[in-house]
Coordinates of C-alpha atoms and ligand atoms in Angstrom, one line a residue:
M270 CA 116.9 14.4 154.1
A271 CA 119.6 16.3 156.1
S272 CA 118.4 17.5 159.5
S273 CA 118.3 21.2 160.4
D274 CA 121.3 20.7 162.7
E275 CA 123.3 19.2 159.9
L276 CA 122.3 21.9 157.5
H277 CA 123.1 24.5 160.1
K278 CA 126.7 23.1 160.4
R279 CA 127.1 23.2 156.7
R280 CA 125.8 26.7 156.6
Q281 CA 128.3 27.9 159.1
A282 CA 131.1 26.5 157.0
A283 CA 129.8 27.8 153.7
V284 CA 127.5 30.9 154.1
A285 CA 128.8 34.3 155.1
R286 CA 128.0 35.1 158.7
G287 CA 126.6 38.6 157.8
V288 CA 123.5 36.9 156.3
G289 CA 121.2 36.1 159.2
S290 CA 118.0 34.1 159.6
T291 CA 115.1 34.5 162.0
V292 CA 114.6 30.7 162.3
T293 CA 117.1 28.0 163.0
S294 CA 115.2 25.2 161.2
Y295 CA 115.5 24.6 157.5
V296 CA 112.5 24.7 155.2
D297 CA 111.3 21.6 153.3
R298 CA 108.1 23.1 151.7
A299 CA 105.5 25.8 152.1
A300 CA 102.0 26.2 150.9
G301 CA 99.3 28.8 151.5
G302 CA 99.7 30.0 155.1
T303 CA 102.1 27.4 156.4
I304 CA 105.8 26.4 156.3
T305 CA 107.1 22.9 157.0
D306 CA 110.7 22.3 158.0
V307 CA 112.9 19.3 157.2
E308 CA 111.9 17.7 160.5
G309 CA 108.2 17.7 159.3
R310 CA 107.3 20.5 161.8
E311 CA 104.7 22.9 160.6
W312 CA 104.6 26.6 161.3
I313 CA 101.8 29.1 160.8
D314 CA 103.3 31.8 158.7
F315 CA 102.7 35.4 160.0
A316 CA 105.7 36.6 158.0
A317 CA 105.0 35.7 154.3
G318 CA 108.8 36.0 153.6
I319 CA 108.5 39.7 154.6
A320 CA 105.3 40.6 152.9
V321 CA 106.2 38.7 149.7
S322 CA 104.0 35.7 149.4
N323 CA 100.7 37.7 149.6
V324 CA 99.1 35.2 147.3
G325 CA 100.4 32.3 149.4
N326 CA 103.4 30.2 149.0
A327 CA 103.5 28.1 145.8
A328 CA 100.2 29.6 144.7
P329 CA 98.6 27.4 142.1
R330 CA 98.3 30.0 139.3
V331 CA 101.9 31.2 140.0
V332 CA 103.2 27.6 139.8
A333 CA 101.4 26.9 136.6
A334 CA 102.6 30.2 134.9
V335 CA 106.2 29.7 136.0
R336 CA 106.2 26.1 134.8
E337 CA 104.8 27.1 131.4
Q338 CA 107.2 30.0 131.0
V339 CA 110.3 28.2 132.1
E340 CA 109.7 25.6 129.3
R341 CA 109.2 28.3 126.6
F342 CA 112.3 30.4 127.5
T343 CA 114.1 31.5 130.7
H344 CA 116.0 34.6 129.7
T345 CA 116.7 36.7 126.6
C346 CA 117.3 40.1 128.4
F347 CA 114.6 42.6 127.6
M348 CA 117.3 45.1 126.6
V349 CA 118.4 42.5 123.9
A350 CA 115.3 40.7 122.7
P351 CA 112.0 41.9 124.2
Y352 CA 108.9 39.8 125.0
E353 CA 105.2 40.3 125.8
S354 CA 105.1 39.5 129.5
Y355 CA 107.3 42.5 130.4
V356 CA 105.0 44.8 128.5
A357 CA 101.9 43.2 130.1
V358 CA 103.3 43.6 133.6
C359 CA 103.9 47.3 132.9
E360 CA 100.4 47.7 131.6
Q361 CA 99.0 46.1 134.8
L362 CA 101.1 48.3 137.1
N363 CA 100.2 51.4 135.1
A364 CA 96.5 50.6 135.5
L365 CA 96.6 49.4 139.2
T366 CA 98.7 52.1 140.8
P367 CA 97.0 55.3 142.1
G368 CA 96.5 58.2 139.7
G369 CA 94.4 58.5 136.6
F370 CA 97.3 60.2 134.6
E371 CA 99.4 58.6 131.8
K372 CA 102.0 56.3 133.2
R373 CA 105.0 54.2 132.3
S374 CA 106.9 51.4 134.2
A375 CA 110.4 49.9 134.2
L376 CA 111.2 46.5 135.8
F377 CA 114.1 45.6 138.0
N378 CA 115.2 42.8 140.4
S379 CA 115.0 44.0 143.9
G380 CA 113.3 46.7 146.0
A381 CA 116.6 48.5 146.6
E382 CA 117.2 48.6 142.8
A383 CA 113.7 50.1 142.2
V384 CA 114.4 52.8 144.8
E385 CA 117.7 53.6 143.2
N386 CA 116.1 53.9 139.9
A387 CA 113.3 56.1 141.2
V388 CA 115.9 58.5 142.5
K389 CA 117.8 58.4 139.2
I390 CA 114.6 59.2 137.3
A391 CA 113.6 62.0 139.7
R392 CA 117.1 63.6 139.5
H393 CA 117.3 63.3 135.8
A394 CA 113.8 64.7 135.2
T395 CA 114.1 67.6 137.6
G396 CA 117.8 68.4 137.2
R397 CA 118.0 68.7 141.0
P398 CA 120.2 66.8 143.4
A399 CA 118.6 66.4 146.9
V400 CA 116.5 63.5 148.2
V401 CA 114.4 64.0 151.3
V402 CA 113.8 60.9 153.5
F403 CA 112.3 60.4 156.9
D404 CA 113.3 59.2 160.4
H405 CA 112.8 55.4 160.8
A406 CA 112.8 54.9 157.0
Y407 CA 113.9 51.7 155.3
H408 CA 114.7 51.7 151.6
G409 CA 117.3 48.9 151.2
R410 CA 120.9 47.9 151.6
T411 CA 122.8 49.1 148.5
N412 CA 125.0 52.1 148.8
L413 CA 122.4 54.8 147.9
T414 CA 119.6 53.0 149.7
M415 CA 121.7 52.6 152.8
A416 CA 122.0 56.3 152.8
L417 CA 118.2 56.6 152.5
T418 CA 117.7 54.0 155.3
A419 CA 117.7 55.5 158.8
K420 CA 118.9 52.7 161.1
N421 CA 122.6 52.1 161.7
M422 CA 122.6 48.6 163.2
P423 CA 122.5 46.2 161.3
Y424 CA 122.0 47.9 158.0
K425 CA 124.7 50.6 157.8
H426 CA 127.2 50.0 160.5
R427 CA 130.8 50.3 159.1
F428 CA 129.5 50.2 155.5
G429 CA 130.0 53.9 154.7
P430 CA 130.9 56.3 153.3
F431 CA 127.4 56.7 151.9
A432 CA 125.9 58.5 148.9
G433 CA 125.5 62.3 149.3
E434 CA 122.6 64.7 148.9
V435 CA 120.3 62.7 151.2
Y436 CA 118.5 64.7 153.9
R437 CA 116.5 63.2 156.8
V438 CA 113.5 64.9 158.3
P439 CA 111.1 64.1 161.2
M440 CA 108.4 61.5 160.6
S441 CA 104.9 61.6 161.9
Y442 CA 104.9 58.9 164.6
P443 CA 101.8 59.5 166.8
L444 CA 102.8 57.3 169.7
R445 CA 106.2 59.0 170.0
D446 CA 105.7 62.6 168.9
G447 CA 103.1 63.5 171.4
G448 CA 100.3 62.8 169.0
L449 CA 101.0 65.7 166.6
D450 CA 98.3 65.9 164.0
G451 CA 99.2 65.1 160.4
A452 CA 99.2 68.8 159.2
T453 CA 101.5 69.9 162.1
A454 CA 103.9 67.0 161.6
A455 CA 104.1 67.7 157.9
A456 CA 104.7 71.4 158.6
R457 CA 107.6 70.4 160.9
A458 CA 109.1 68.2 158.2
I459 CA 108.6 70.8 155.5
E460 CA 110.2 73.5 157.6
T461 CA 113.3 71.3 158.0
V462 CA 113.5 70.8 154.3
E463 CA 113.1 74.5 153.4
K464 CA 115.6 75.7 156.0
Q465 CA 118.2 73.0 155.6
V466 CA 118.0 71.9 151.9
G467 CA 116.0 74.5 150.0
A468 CA 112.8 73.5 148.2
E469 CA 114.3 74.3 144.8
N470 CA 117.1 71.7 145.3
V471 CA 114.8 68.8 146.1
A472 CA 114.5 66.2 143.3
A473 CA 112.5 63.7 145.3
L474 CA 110.6 63.3 148.5
L475 CA 110.7 59.6 149.3
I476 CA 108.3 58.0 151.8
E477 CA 106.8 54.7 152.8
P478 CA 103.1 55.4 153.3
I479 CA 103.3 53.0 156.3
Q480 CA 106.8 52.3 157.4
G481 CA 108.0 48.7 157.3
E482 CA 111.3 47.8 158.9
G483 CA 111.2 51.1 160.8
G484 CA 108.3 49.8 163.0
F485 CA 105.0 49.8 161.0
V486 CA 104.7 53.4 161.8
V487 CA 101.4 54.8 160.5
P488 CA 101.6 58.6 160.0
A489 CA 98.8 60.7 161.4
P490 CA 95.9 61.3 158.9
G491 CA 96.7 64.3 156.7
F492 CA 100.5 63.9 156.9
L493 CA 100.9 62.3 153.5
P494 CA 98.4 64.6 151.7
A495 CA 100.2 67.7 153.1
L496 CA 103.5 66.4 151.8
R497 CA 102.0 65.6 148.5
E498 CA 100.6 69.1 148.3
W499 CA 104.0 70.6 149.1
A500 CA 105.8 68.5 146.5
T501 CA 103.3 69.6 143.8
A502 CA 103.8 73.3 144.8
T503 CA 107.6 73.1 144.8
G504 CA 108.2 70.7 141.8
A505 CA 109.7 67.9 143.9
V506 CA 108.9 64.4 142.7
F507 CA 106.7 62.6 145.3
V508 CA 107.9 59.0 145.5
A509 CA 105.9 56.5 147.5
D510 CA 107.9 53.4 148.5
E511 CA 105.1 50.8 148.4
I512 CA 107.5 47.9 148.4
Q513 CA 106.2 46.5 151.7
T514 CA 102.7 48.0 151.7
G515 CA 101.7 47.2 148.1
F516 CA 99.7 44.5 146.4
C517 CA 96.6 44.3 148.7
R518 CA 98.6 44.0 151.9
T519 CA 96.9 47.0 153.6
G520 CA 93.4 46.2 152.3
D521 CA 93.6 48.1 149.1
W522 CA 96.0 47.6 146.1
F523 CA 98.3 50.3 147.5
A524 CA 98.5 52.1 150.9
C525 CA 98.5 55.6 149.4
E526 CA 94.9 55.0 148.3
H527 CA 93.6 55.1 151.9
E528 CA 94.3 58.8 151.9
G529 CA 93.6 59.5 148.3
V530 CA 97.3 60.4 147.7
E531 CA 98.6 60.0 144.1
P532 CA 102.3 59.7 144.0
D533 CA 104.4 60.8 141.0
L534 CA 106.4 57.6 141.2
V535 CA 105.8 54.4 143.1
T536 CA 108.4 51.8 143.9
L537 CA 107.2 48.2 144.0
A538 CA 108.7 44.8 144.8
K539 CA 108.0 42.2 147.5
G540 CA 104.4 41.1 146.9
I541 CA 104.5 41.7 143.2
A542 CA 105.3 38.2 141.9
G543 CA 104.3 35.5 144.4
G544 CA 107.9 35.0 145.6
L545 CA 109.9 35.4 142.4
P546 CA 112.4 38.3 142.3
L547 CA 110.9 41.3 140.5
A548 CA 110.6 45.0 141.2
A549 CA 109.3 48.1 139.4
V550 CA 109.1 51.8 139.2
T551 CA 105.8 53.1 137.9
G552 CA 104.8 56.7 137.5
R553 CA 104.0 59.8 135.5
A554 CA 104.9 59.3 131.8
E555 CA 106.6 62.6 131.5
L556 CA 109.0 61.8 134.4
M557 CA 109.6 58.2 133.3
D558 CA 110.1 59.1 129.7
A559 CA 112.5 62.0 130.5
V560 CA 115.4 59.5 130.7
H561 CA 117.3 58.9 127.4
V562 CA 117.1 55.4 125.7
G563 CA 119.5 53.0 127.4
G564 CA 119.6 55.1 130.7
L565 CA 117.6 52.5 132.6
G566 CA 117.8 48.7 132.7
G567 CA 119.8 45.7 133.9
T568 CA 120.6 42.2 132.8
Y569 CA 117.8 40.4 134.7
G570 CA 115.3 43.2 135.2
G571 CA 111.9 41.9 134.2
N572 CA 113.0 38.4 133.7
P573 CA 110.4 36.4 131.8
V574 CA 109.8 33.8 134.5
A575 CA 109.4 36.6 137.1
C576 CA 107.0 38.4 134.8
A577 CA 104.9 35.3 134.3
A578 CA 104.7 34.9 138.1
A579 CA 103.7 38.6 138.5
L580 CA 100.9 38.3 135.9
A581 CA 99.6 35.2 137.7
S582 CA 99.9 36.8 141.1
I583 CA 98.0 39.9 140.0
E584 CA 95.3 37.7 138.5
T585 CA 95.1 35.8 141.8
M586 CA 94.8 39.0 143.8
R587 CA 92.0 40.1 141.6
E588 CA 90.1 36.8 141.3
L589 CA 90.3 36.1 145.1
D590 CA 89.8 39.7 146.0
L591 CA 92.8 39.7 148.3
A592 CA 92.3 43.3 149.3
A593 CA 89.0 42.3 150.9
A594 CA 90.8 39.3 152.4
A595 CA 93.4 41.7 153.9
R596 CA 90.7 43.8 155.5
R597 CA 89.0 40.7 156.9
I598 CA 92.3 39.4 158.4
G599 CA 92.9 42.9 159.7
S600 CA 89.6 43.0 161.6
V601 CA 90.0 39.5 163.1
M602 CA 93.6 40.3 164.2
T603 CA 92.9 43.8 165.5
S604 CA 90.3 42.6 167.9
R605 CA 92.5 39.8 169.2
L606 CA 95.5 42.2 169.5
R607 CA 93.4 44.8 171.3
A608 CA 92.3 42.2 173.8
I609 CA 96.0 41.4 174.5
A610 CA 96.8 45.1 174.8
E611 CA 94.0 45.6 177.3
R612 CA 95.3 43.0 179.7
D613 CA 99.0 43.4 179.0
P614 CA 100.5 46.8 180.0
R615 CA 103.7 46.1 177.9
V616 CA 101.6 46.7 174.7
A617 CA 101.8 50.5 174.1
E618 CA 99.9 50.4 170.8
V619 CA 98.2 48.2 168.3
R620 CA 98.6 49.7 164.8
G621 CA 98.7 49.1 161.1
R622 CA 96.2 48.6 158.3
G623 CA 94.6 45.5 156.8
A624 CA 97.0 42.5 157.1
M625 CA 100.0 44.7 158.0
L626 CA 99.6 45.0 161.8
A627 CA 102.0 45.4 164.7
V628 CA 102.2 45.9 168.5
E629 CA 104.8 48.1 170.0
I630 CA 106.2 46.8 173.3
V631 CA 107.4 49.0 176.2
R632 CA 108.2 48.9 179.9
P633 CA 104.8 49.1 181.6
G634 CA 103.6 52.6 182.4
T635 CA 106.4 54.2 180.2
L636 CA 107.2 54.7 176.5
T637 CA 110.6 53.1 177.0
P638 CA 111.1 50.5 174.3
D639 CA 111.5 46.9 175.5
P640 CA 113.3 44.9 172.7
T641 CA 114.1 42.1 175.2
A642 CA 110.4 41.4 175.9
T643 CA 109.7 41.7 172.2
A644 CA 112.3 39.1 171.3
A645 CA 111.0 36.9 174.1
V646 CA 107.5 36.9 172.8
S647 CA 108.7 36.3 169.2
A648 CA 110.8 33.3 170.4
A649 CA 107.9 31.9 172.4
C650 CA 105.7 32.1 169.2
Q651 CA 108.4 30.4 167.2
A652 CA 108.8 27.6 169.7
A653 CA 105.0 27.0 169.6
G654 CA 104.8 26.9 165.8
L655 CA 104.1 30.5 164.8
L656 CA 106.5 32.5 162.6
T657 CA 106.5 36.2 163.5
L658 CA 109.0 39.0 162.8
T659 CA 110.2 42.0 164.8
C660 CA 111.1 45.4 163.5
G661 CA 111.4 49.1 164.6
T662 CA 114.2 51.5 165.2
Y663 CA 114.2 50.3 168.9
G664 CA 113.6 46.6 168.0
N665 CA 110.5 46.7 170.1
V666 CA 107.8 46.1 167.5
L667 CA 106.3 42.7 166.8
R668 CA 104.8 42.7 163.3
F669 CA 102.3 40.4 161.5
L670 CA 102.2 39.9 157.8
P671 CA 100.3 36.7 157.1
P672 CA 99.8 35.5 153.5
L673 CA 96.4 37.0 152.4
V674 CA 95.2 33.5 151.6
I675 CA 95.6 32.2 155.1
S676 CA 92.6 30.2 156.2
D677 CA 90.3 31.2 159.1
D678 CA 91.5 28.2 161.0
E679 CA 95.2 28.9 160.5
L680 CA 94.7 32.6 161.5
A681 CA 92.8 31.6 164.6
R682 CA 95.5 29.0 165.6
G683 CA 98.2 31.6 165.0
L684 CA 96.4 34.2 167.2
D685 CA 95.9 31.5 169.9
I686 CA 99.7 30.9 170.0
L687 CA 100.4 34.6 170.1
D688 CA 97.9 35.1 172.9
A689 CA 99.6 32.3 174.9
A690 CA 103.1 33.7 174.1
F691 CA 102.1 37.0 175.7
A692 CA 100.7 35.2 178.8
Ligands
PLP875 C1 112.2 45.5 151.6 C2 112.1 46.9 151.3 C3 113.0 47.5 150.5 C4 114.2 46.8 149.8 O1 113.8 45.8 149.0 P1 114.8 44.6 148.7 O2 114.1 43.7 147.7 O3 115.1 43.9 149.9 O4 116.0 45.3 148.1 C5 112.8 48.9 150.2 N1 111.8 49.6 150.7 C6 110.9 49.0 151.6 C7 109.8 49.8 152.1 C8 111.0 47.7 151.9 O5 110.2 47.1 152.8

């Protein structure tokens, strides 16, 4: 087998530089909560391919379902010749997402594509143009979703001009907004919308219930419910981007459930199909069905192999109760992270929910972000065999997204490495 060094040389000659990687080694295989590189070195995985392999890498049910489907047929295009698994995935999503109302779903390939389609549906159904998004938001890398995403480097820099009718308003970020309560932070965002956009022009209010790439920002309690209430009152479509938070990651099927918020539309991807590319928009039947026949779709959207994987992943989450697993992981991790925070003044905050946790790193005694220290801790983890990711507008958040099937032993070993990396 080629070594990581050899593969890296080939990569430099063949792969566009704009596509980066966290790790310099090359993967040979991965299973459950670990990844093994071509040198035979094993990492404990606190990244899950960015919250994708919630059911674990190469999860047994997913492998069996994919194998069976790939031998039956690989692609017919649902828009040409439909098949049952697409319908079955939509049934599951309609039943699992928050809200007791009648729902419909449509399937796509990537998170960005799901977000684009949610905006298309909201605009079509309301006949309004504006989309309201938040500071620190991340919604993807296509032209419309770059416009929806907040951070310039690396996502937007020199890639404009961007799509219009996108308006950004302040997020609730308790560590950095003086601890505004949820209702006050929501009133601030709503006032911005009403003064600068006009409520009657808003097609969609789009929000991550816990922000992902933007820094695992958990809004103050009451923020999401107040925005939901405003959307209902003004006729804006409330879209929850649960692409990173969904599928048991936060200790429930979806993060909106923690505050009893029922979105009109939900965008889904990442954890949906055990690592196969699939995405969805699920929501109110009257919004979803407002679009004319042929108005939604795509060649690969709801590919049968990806649908088989999604059905197997959802069954795995249910049978293994991975929402409970996420809560258990969360409580083990939180107590270890709090212990680190207590002895290390660079840790300004431990936050998150379930198995979506992060620490924000600053210069001691200030709120000044310290991306250098953050990168150093992450690199030390990597060198010692633990894969972690950074995020945040200021690049100073270390985030943890272990597969929800990680064993107690792997979790403990990972946390020991993290502990030592801080020391
Ligand atoms: C990853 C992500 C996206 C984009 O998904 P892709 O599959 O990378 O296009 C959108 N929104 C959120 C919240 C995400 O975490």
